[in-house]
Amino acid sequence: MCWSATADLVAGAGVAAVGVTGVVLARDRRDLPLAALPLLLGAHQIVESVVWSSGGGSGPATVAWAVVALPLLAVWVPAGVWCAAPARARPRLVVPLAVGVATAVPLARTLATGPVTAEIRGHTVGYTIDLSHPVLLVAGYFLATVGSLLLSGDRRLVVLGALAAVGAAVCWALWRLEFISTWCAFAALCSVVLLGWVRARARAPSRPHHSA
């Protein structure tokens, strides 16, 4: 996610701090899963700093990194969007949430039964996981995560979804070139957007819990 162990550690601590701030500022418990997302992303980067320091391999840090990156985020993001959405928007958000669960199940099964290895490649870390039907799983993953944000109906979350789509494409291209990993900068940007969303929600008038 970052270009070195130190960069991952520093960026992870900063992103996690944004997450703590978001959780503290969140006024509605329904907003907590999304408010806490930067905290999860920051912890994820800190875990990868351990992967860097270990020289890659297939140790506990590598497995923990894969668990967060794959099945956990595939469910966390659409579930968080569904929780924060008004009642009228929830029916359409059931689709990306269901896709996220359906995607997370085979991902979790693969992580539980097969090896996960990490390899230091210059300024990036490459992870190897033996996935069956990878194209289908990647499509489901992005439909669940990016799709839920774009379908949220919330302007800030839609912007976050667009940033996620563009940022993922750019970061993936740079990673494939083994030039440098920029996921940490992308995570920081998304975390700032999410913090702005939490602050805006906290300033808004109280929202009813029933359908409008």
XYZ file of N, CA and C in Angstrom:
636
model
N 0.819 -1.202 0.000
C 0.000 0.000 0.000
C 0.856 1.257 0.000
N 2.047 1.187 0.632
C 3.000 2.295 0.565
C 4.322 1.759 0.033
N 5.299 2.641 -0.129
C 6.535 2.279 -0.799
C 7.623 1.791 0.148
N 7.349 1.758 1.460
C 8.327 1.250 2.411
C 7.630 0.986 3.733
N 8.321 0.276 4.629
C 7.752 -0.002 5.948
C 7.506 1.288 6.716
N 8.458 2.212 6.633
C 8.306 3.477 7.365
C 7.129 4.284 6.834
N 7.010 4.342 5.508
C 5.901 5.093 4.908
C 4.569 4.479 5.303
N 4.477 3.156 5.285
C 3.245 2.484 5.689
C 2.914 2.774 7.150
N 3.917 2.731 7.998
C 3.697 2.949 9.425
C 3.230 4.378 9.707
N 3.918 5.349 9.108
C 3.566 6.755 9.339
C 2.199 7.076 8.745
N 1.989 6.657 7.492
C 0.700 6.917 6.846
C -0.423 6.196 7.568
N -0.168 4.974 7.998
C -1.191 4.214 8.708
C -1.589 4.876 10.004
N -0.609 5.389 10.731
C -0.914 6.076 11.983
C -1.742 7.334 11.721
N -1.401 8.068 10.659
C -2.158 9.276 10.329
C -3.585 8.967 9.912
N -3.758 7.952 9.062
C -5.096 7.579 8.605
C -5.927 7.052 9.779
N -5.293 6.258 10.661
C -6.004 5.757 11.834
C -6.450 6.905 12.738
N -5.615 7.941 12.856
C -5.986 9.099 13.668
C -7.209 9.807 13.082
N -7.289 9.877 11.752
C -8.471 10.441 11.104
C -9.699 9.600 11.455
N -9.523 8.276 11.474
C -10.622 7.400 11.821
C -11.096 7.592 13.254
N -10.162 7.748 14.174
C -10.535 7.992 15.573
C -11.314 9.294 15.680
N -10.854 10.327 14.973
C -11.566 11.610 14.984
C -12.976 11.447 14.445
N -13.124 10.690 13.365
C -14.444 10.467 12.787
C -15.378 9.757 13.746
N -14.870 8.742 14.424
C -15.692 7.997 15.382
C -16.140 8.910 16.520
N -15.227 9.755 16.995
C -15.560 10.680 18.085
C -16.620 11.686 17.649
N -16.517 12.155 16.394
C -17.438 13.184 15.914
C -18.794 12.633 15.476
N -18.851 11.352 15.156
C -20.102 10.764 14.639
C -21.212 10.913 15.681
N -22.312 11.493 15.257
C -23.407 11.745 16.179
C -24.439 10.631 16.155
N -24.532 9.918 15.059
C -25.513 8.858 14.891
C -24.778 7.520 14.830
N -25.208 6.564 15.630
C -24.530 5.268 15.637
C -24.581 4.585 14.278
N -25.570 4.945 13.427
C -25.642 4.355 12.090
C -24.475 4.802 11.213
N -23.847 5.920 11.577
C -22.712 6.428 10.806
C -21.381 5.811 11.237
N -21.379 5.084 12.351
C -20.122 4.599 12.918
C -19.333 3.664 11.985
N -19.976 2.707 11.281
C -19.151 1.842 10.418
C -18.344 2.608 9.374
N -18.965 3.591 8.720
C -18.217 4.366 7.729
C -17.250 5.327 8.404
N -17.655 5.902 9.540
C -16.759 6.807 10.258
C -15.496 6.077 10.702
N -15.639 4.788 11.024
C -14.498 4.000 11.502
C -13.680 3.391 10.371
N -14.137 3.530 9.124
C -13.410 2.923 8.005
C -11.963 3.395 7.917
N -11.660 4.704 8.092
C -10.243 5.099 8.070
C -9.424 4.432 9.177
N -10.061 4.152 10.313
C -9.356 3.457 11.387
C -8.941 2.060 10.928
N -9.839 1.385 10.211
C -9.518 0.070 9.661
C -8.431 0.168 8.599
N -8.544 1.174 7.717
C -7.534 1.341 6.666
C -6.161 1.671 7.253
N -6.161 2.482 8.309
C -4.889 2.808 8.957
C -4.248 1.581 9.590
N -5.060 0.772 10.269
C -4.542 -0.465 10.856
C -4.015 -1.395 9.772
N -4.695 -1.387 8.635
C -4.286 -2.216 7.499
C -2.893 -1.822 7.022
N -2.636 -0.530 6.947
C -1.318 -0.065 6.509
C -0.243 -0.401 7.541
N -0.601 -0.298 8.814
C 0.363 -0.637 9.860
C 0.720 -2.121 9.788
N -0.277 -2.960 9.504
C -0.016 -4.390 9.323
C 0.955 -4.602 8.165
N 0.770 -3.835 7.086
C 1.679 -4.026 5.952
C 3.093 -3.575 6.271
N 3.243 -2.632 7.195
C 4.603 -2.252 7.589
C 5.329 -3.450 8.200
N 4.561 -4.321 8.864
C 5.147 -5.553 9.411
C 5.525 -6.505 8.274
N 4.685 -6.550 7.230
C 5.004 -7.380 6.066
C 6.317 -6.915 5.440
N 6.466 -5.604 5.289
C 7.711 -5.048 4.762
C 8.896 -5.479 5.626
N 8.754 -5.277 6.944
C 9.855 -5.560 7.866
C 10.213 -7.039 7.888
N 9.231 -7.897 7.576
C 9.461 -9.341 7.560
C 10.027 -9.824 6.237
N 10.154 -8.904 5.273
C 10.659 -9.288 3.959
C 9.654 -10.065 3.139
N 8.366 -9.865 3.419
C 7.321 -10.593 2.690
C 7.053 -11.934 3.346
N 6.866 -12.959 2.531
C 6.605 -14.279 3.079
C 5.128 -14.545 3.300
N 4.855 -15.566 4.080
C 3.470 -15.993 4.297
C 3.105 -16.024 5.777
N 3.662 -15.103 6.537
C 3.428 -15.068 7.970
C 2.074 -14.505 8.344
N 1.809 -14.386 9.653
C 0.518 -13.879 10.133
C 0.167 -12.489 9.607
N 1.166 -11.605 9.468
C 0.888 -10.249 8.979
C 0.383 -10.286 7.540
N 0.954 -11.157 6.722
C 0.508 -11.284 5.332
C -0.935 -11.762 5.272
N -1.254 -12.764 6.085
C -2.625 -13.281 6.115
C -3.586 -12.214 6.625
N -3.196 -11.500 7.685
C -4.057 -10.447 8.239
C -4.306 -9.365 7.204
N -3.262 -8.993 6.456
C -3.417 -7.983 5.404
C -4.459 -8.434 4.390
N -4.368 -9.698 3.961
C -5.289 -10.216 2.947
C -6.717 -10.304 3.476
N -6.879 -10.661 4.732
C -8.227 -10.760 5.313
C -8.921 -9.393 5.299
N -8.186 -8.354 5.674
C -8.779 -7.010 5.661
C -9.036 -6.553 4.233
N -8.053 -6.727 3.360
C -8.153 -6.217 1.990
C -9.258 -6.887 1.195
N -9.488 -8.162 1.439
C -10.403 -8.907 0.570
C -11.778 -9.131 1.204
N -11.998 -10.146 2.026
C -13.375 -10.380 2.479
C -13.922 -9.301 3.398
N -13.086 -8.748 4.288
C -13.623 -7.789 5.260
C -14.122 -6.511 4.597
N -13.300 -5.906 3.743
C -13.722 -4.668 3.082
C -14.878 -4.891 2.116
N -14.944 -6.088 1.517
C -16.038 -6.382 0.587
C -17.399 -6.328 1.264
N -17.415 -6.568 2.582
C -18.665 -6.501 3.344
C -18.777 -5.193 4.116
N -17.668 -4.733 4.681
C -17.687 -3.550 5.545
C -18.220 -2.317 4.808
N -17.710 -2.065 3.617
C -18.097 -0.836 2.909
C -19.584 -0.831 2.546
N -20.120 -1.836 1.846
C -21.548 -1.780 1.526
C -22.437 -1.841 2.771
N -22.004 -2.562 3.813
C -22.789 -2.599 5.050
C -22.799 -1.227 5.715
N -21.647 -0.542 5.700
C -21.578 0.790 6.276
C -22.435 1.789 5.530
N -22.429 1.708 4.199
C -23.267 2.596 3.394
C -24.747 2.308 3.674
N -25.108 1.034 3.753
C -26.500 0.654 4.030
C -26.934 1.180 5.389
N -26.084 1.067 6.391
C -26.430 1.552 7.731
C -26.677 3.058 7.738
N -25.834 3.805 7.026
C -25.924 5.263 7.058
C -27.017 5.815 6.153
N -27.494 5.023 5.217
C -28.459 5.508 4.228
C -29.837 5.703 4.852
N -30.602 6.653 4.331
C -31.998 6.778 4.762
C -32.801 5.564 4.327
N -33.931 5.355 4.984
C -34.733 4.156 4.719
C -35.121 4.040 3.251
N -35.396 5.150 2.596
C -35.855 5.089 1.203
C -34.765 4.619 0.256
N -33.485 4.758 0.655
C -32.378 4.353 -0.217
C -31.920 2.927 0.043
N -32.343 2.347 1.143
C -31.815 1.035 1.519
C -32.191 -0.099 0.572
N -33.390 -0.112 0.007
C -33.706 -1.236 -0.890
C -32.716 -1.403 -2.031
N -32.291 -0.300 -2.661
C -31.354 -0.445 -3.778
C -29.952 -0.805 -3.299
N -29.649 -0.507 -2.016
C -28.330 -0.820 -1.481
C -28.217 -2.270 -1.019
N -29.336 -2.977 -1.001
C -29.293 -4.399 -0.662
C -28.502 -5.167 -1.722
N -28.575 -4.724 -2.975
C -27.885 -5.423 -4.065
C -26.369 -5.420 -3.866
N -25.708 -4.247 -3.721
C -24.254 -4.304 -3.506
C -23.872 -4.991 -2.202
N -24.732 -4.886 -1.175
C -24.432 -5.580 0.076
C -24.466 -7.095 -0.129
N -25.493 -7.574 -0.842
C -25.585 -9.013 -1.121
C -24.413 -9.480 -1.971
N -24.023 -8.661 -2.952
C -22.873 -9.013 -3.795
C -21.596 -9.053 -2.951
N -21.484 -8.120 -2.010
C -20.312 -8.105 -1.140
C -20.210 -9.367 -0.306
N -21.333 -9.796 0.251
C -21.337 -11.029 1.046
C -21.005 -12.231 0.161
N -21.631 -12.269 -1.020
C -21.388 -13.386 -1.941
C -19.933 -13.416 -2.414
N -19.308 -12.266 -2.508
C -17.901 -12.200 -2.908
C -16.982 -12.563 -1.746
N -17.360 -12.118 -0.542
C -16.513 -12.351 0.627
C -16.417 -13.823 1.001
N -17.483 -14.565 0.773
C -17.489 -15.979 1.180
C -16.390 -16.781 0.477
N -16.316 -16.771 -0.869
C -15.219 -17.522 -1.501
C -13.844 -16.941 -1.209
N -13.771 -15.618 -1.032
C -12.485 -15.024 -0.681
C -12.017 -15.529 0.682
N -12.930 -15.536 1.652
C -12.577 -16.023 2.993
C -12.212 -17.503 2.960
N -12.956 -18.274 2.176
C -12.658 -19.704 2.074
C -11.278 -19.936 1.471
N -10.932 -19.147 0.464
C -9.610 -19.276 -0.159
C -8.504 -18.943 0.834
N -8.701 -17.884 1.620
C -7.688 -17.489 2.599
C -7.554 -18.529 3.706
N -8.663 -19.203 4.016
C -8.635 -20.194 5.090
C -7.986 -21.504 4.659
N -8.026 -21.796 3.358
C -7.559 -23.106 2.892
C -6.284 -23.063 2.056
N -5.941 -21.892 1.544
C -4.786 -21.824 0.649
C -3.731 -20.870 1.173
N -2.513 -20.959 0.645
C -1.432 -20.063 1.090
C -1.600 -18.644 0.547
N -1.148 -17.691 1.337
C -1.075 -16.287 0.917
C 0.374 -15.869 1.092
N 0.987 -15.388 0.041
C 2.391 -14.999 0.136
C 2.571 -13.557 -0.329
N 3.571 -12.911 0.250
C 3.913 -11.541 -0.127
C 5.360 -11.506 -0.597
N 5.610 -10.693 -1.605
C 6.958 -10.576 -2.165
C 7.303 -9.105 -2.331
N 8.444 -8.707 -1.808
C 8.907 -7.324 -1.970
C 9.419 -7.152 -3.387
N 8.824 -6.215 -4.113
C 9.211 -5.959 -5.501
C 9.578 -4.494 -5.650
N 10.807 -4.179 -5.321
C 11.235 -2.787 -5.399
C 10.514 -1.947 -4.362
N 9.721 -0.984 -4.845
C 8.970 -0.108 -3.941
C 7.521 -0.551 -3.790
N 7.227 -1.801 -4.071
C 5.872 -2.320 -3.912
C 5.933 -3.692 -3.237
N 4.780 -4.129 -2.760
C 4.640 -5.483 -2.225
C 3.621 -6.200 -3.101
N 3.996 -7.367 -3.613
C 3.076 -8.168 -4.412
C 2.522 -9.306 -3.578
N 1.218 -9.496 -3.624
C 0.563 -10.565 -2.869
C 0.059 -11.621 -3.841
N 0.298 -12.872 -3.494
C -0.122 -13.985 -4.342
C -1.157 -14.825 -3.606
N -2.354 -14.931 -4.205
C -3.447 -15.714 -3.640
C -4.047 -16.528 -4.778
N -4.261 -17.783 -4.530
C -4.778 -18.670 -5.580
C -6.305 -18.577 -5.618
N -6.820 -17.616 -6.383
C -8.252 -17.390 -6.475
C -8.833 -18.129 -7.681
N -9.976 -18.747 -7.475
C -10.715 -19.285 -8.613
C -11.672 -18.208 -9.111
N -11.849 -18.123 -10.404
C -12.706 -17.108 -11.031
C -12.328 -15.688 -10.579
N -11.065 -15.295 -10.714
C -10.628 -13.990 -10.208
C -11.346 -12.805 -10.842
N -11.645 -12.886 -12.133
C -12.322 -11.761 -12.798
C -13.696 -11.531 -12.191
N -14.415 -12.613 -11.954
C -15.744 -12.509 -11.361
C -15.671 -11.954 -9.943
N -14.683 -12.400 -9.167
C -14.543 -11.928 -7.791
C -14.149 -10.452 -7.741
N -13.253 -10.046 -8.634
C -12.864 -8.627 -8.673
C -14.060 -7.753 -9.061
N -14.842 -8.217 -10.050
C -16.033 -7.465 -10.457
C -17.017 -7.356 -9.294
N -17.235 -8.460 -8.571
C -18.127 -8.423 -7.421
C -17.616 -7.508 -6.333
N -16.314 -7.525 -6.125
C -15.694 -6.682 -5.100
C -15.940 -5.201 -5.394
N -15.705 -4.801 -6.629
C -15.880 -3.389 -6.969
C -17.357 -2.995 -7.046
N -18.210 -3.905 -7.449
C -19.641 -3.605 -7.423
C -20.105 -3.381 -5.993
N -19.591 -4.192 -5.067
C -19.989 -4.066 -3.664
C -19.467 -2.775 -3.046
N -18.202 -2.476 -3.260
C -17.580 -1.340 -2.580
C -17.859 -0.015 -3.298
N -17.353 0.113 -4.504
C -17.559 1.350 -5.269
C -19.037 1.523 -5.617
N -19.691 0.423 -5.995
C -21.102 0.513 -6.375
C -21.985 0.999 -5.257
N -21.752 0.544 -4.043
C -22.582 0.991 -2.919
C -22.419 2.492 -2.677
N -21.204 2.986 -2.819
C -20.978 4.427 -2.629
C -21.696 5.236 -3.713
N -21.602 4.777 -4.956
C -22.239 5.505 -6.056
C -23.765 5.462 -5.969
N -24.308 4.412 -5.367
C -25.763 4.279 -5.240
C -26.305 4.870 -3.945
N -25.422 5.415 -3.119
C -25.835 5.870 -1.790
C -26.825 7.036 -1.823
N -26.748 7.864 -2.883
C -27.604 9.040 -2.935
C -27.067 10.205 -2.123
N -25.969 9.998 -1.420
C -25.321 11.045 -0.634
C -24.207 11.665 -1.477
N -24.246 12.976 -1.654
C -23.307 13.632 -2.577
C -21.852 13.345 -2.212
N -21.516 13.436 -0.944
C -20.123 13.213 -0.535
C -19.696 11.761 -0.747
N -20.612 10.838 -0.486
C -20.278 9.435 -0.686
C -20.177 9.089 -2.166
N -20.986 9.749 -2.992
C -20.870 9.549 -4.439
C -19.503 10.052 -4.924
N -19.082 11.214 -4.411
C -17.744 11.724 -4.749
C -16.676 10.737 -4.296
N -16.853 10.180 -3.101
C -15.892 9.189 -2.607
C -15.864 7.962 -3.517
N -17.038 7.527 -3.983
C -17.099 6.392 -4.899
C -16.369 6.671 -6.202
N -16.546 7.884 -6.735
C -15.846 8.256 -7.969
C -14.339 8.302 -7.750
N -13.915 8.865 -6.601
C -12.487 8.893 -6.272
C -11.934 7.480 -6.132
N -12.724 6.610 -5.515
C -12.288 5.230 -5.321
C -12.089 4.535 -6.662
N -13.003 4.757 -7.594
C -12.898 4.127 -8.909
C -11.657 4.612 -9.652
N -11.473 5.928 -9.695
C -10.320 6.494 -10.410
C -9.023 6.147 -9.694
N -9.025 6.313 -8.366
C -7.812 6.039 -7.592
C -7.379 4.596 -7.689
N -8.343 3.679 -7.662
C -7.998 2.259 -7.764
C -7.340 1.956 -9.102
N -7.855 2.559 -10.167
C -7.284 2.324 -11.495
C -5.852 2.855 -11.578
N -5.630 4.062 -11.049
C -4.293 4.668 -11.106
C -3.309 3.876 -10.246
N -3.722 3.557 -9.013
C -2.825 2.825 -8.110
C -2.499 1.438 -8.662
N -3.496 0.792 -9.235
C -3.267 -0.543 -9.796
C -2.270 -0.476 -10.949
N -2.416 0.550 -11.804
C -1.506 0.686 -12.946
C -0.070 0.894 -12.472
N 0.119 1.756 -11.472
C 1.465 2.003 -10.953
C 2.028 0.759 -10.269
N 1.152 0.032 -9.566
C 1.599 -1.189 -8.903
C 2.000 -2.241 -9.920
N 1.225 -2.382 -11.004
C 1.534 -3.372 -12.029
C 2.885 -3.077 -12.681
N 3.227 -1.806 -12.798
C 4.520 -1.428 -13.360
C 5.656 -1.647 -12.361
N 5.277 -1.989 -11.103
C 6.240 -2.159 -10.015
C 7.083 -0.892 -9.860
N 6.431 0.248 -10.098
C 7.127 1.529 -9.977
C 7.088 1.988 -8.524
N 5.899 2.160 -8.006
C 5.745 2.578 -6.611
C 4.299 2.332 -6.197
N 4.096 1.948 -4.952
C 2.746 1.732 -4.453
C 2.210 3.026 -3.864
N 1.038 3.434 -4.308
C 0.468 4.717 -3.883
C -0.858 4.540 -3.150
N -1.158 3.308 -2.731
C -2.436 3.076 -2.051
C -2.546 3.888 -0.772
N -1.428 4.145 -0.086
C -1.506 4.873 1.178
C -1.982 6.308 0.950
N -1.503 6.938 -0.124
C -1.968 8.291 -0.433
C -3.448 8.279 -0.791
N -3.863 7.250 -1.509
C -5.266 7.088 -1.873
C -6.123 6.880 -0.631
N -5.656 6.050 0.302
C -6.390 5.817 1.548
C -6.495 7.100 2.364
N -5.423 7.894 2.375
C -5.453 9.152 3.116
C -6.474 10.116 2.521
N -6.512 10.203 1.185
C -7.464 11.087 0.526
C -8.891 10.655 0.823
N -9.169 9.364 0.697
C -10.515 8.861 0.978
C -10.892 9.091 2.437
N -9.928 8.965 3.332
C -10.204 9.161 4.752
C -10.568 10.604 5.055
N -9.902 11.540 4.392
C -10.230 12.959 4.583
C -11.644 13.244 4.071
N -11.991 12.669 2.928
C -13.347 12.837 2.395
C -14.377 12.265 3.367
N -14.081 11.102 3.925
C -15.003 10.493 4.889
C -15.122 11.336 6.150
N -14.026 11.926 6.596
C -14.090 12.796 7.772
C -14.963 14.012 7.486
N -14.849 14.559 6.273
C -15.726 15.662 5.890
C -17.185 15.237 5.886
N -17.445 14.004 5.457
C -18.815 13.471 5.477
C -19.334 13.369 6.904
N -18.504 12.875 7.817
C -18.913 12.752 9.226
C -19.216 14.120 9.810
N -18.363 15.089 9.537
C -18.579 16.436 10.074
C -19.862 17.053 9.528
N -20.109 16.846 8.243
C -21.334 17.381 7.643
C -22.564 16.732 8.266
N -22.500 15.442 8.521
C -23.623 14.731 9.143
C -23.832 15.213 10.577
N -22.735 15.484 11.262
C -22.838 15.934 12.649
C -23.465 17.326 12.743
N -23.234 18.161 11.720
C -23.795 19.522 11.724
C -25.233 19.565 11.245
N -25.665 18.507 10.544
C -27.013 18.494 9.965
C -28.054 18.331 11.059
N -29.297 18.790 10.790
C -30.373 18.569 11.753
C -30.581 17.082 11.989
N -31.128 16.755 13.140
C -31.365 15.336 13.483
C -32.204 14.689 12.409
N -31.800 13.446 12.022
C -32.511 12.729 10.974
C -33.486 11.743 11.582
N -34.710 11.690 11.086
C -35.657 10.710 11.610
C -35.232 9.309 11.231
N -35.636 8.329 12.033
C -35.272 6.938 11.789
C -36.330 6.210 10.983
N -37.390 6.918 10.558
C -38.441 6.282 9.776
C -38.392 6.765 8.354
N -39.110 6.111 7.482
C -39.102 6.490 6.067
C -39.704 7.860 5.890
N -39.116 8.637 4.944
C -39.635 9.973 4.686
C -40.817 9.875 3.722
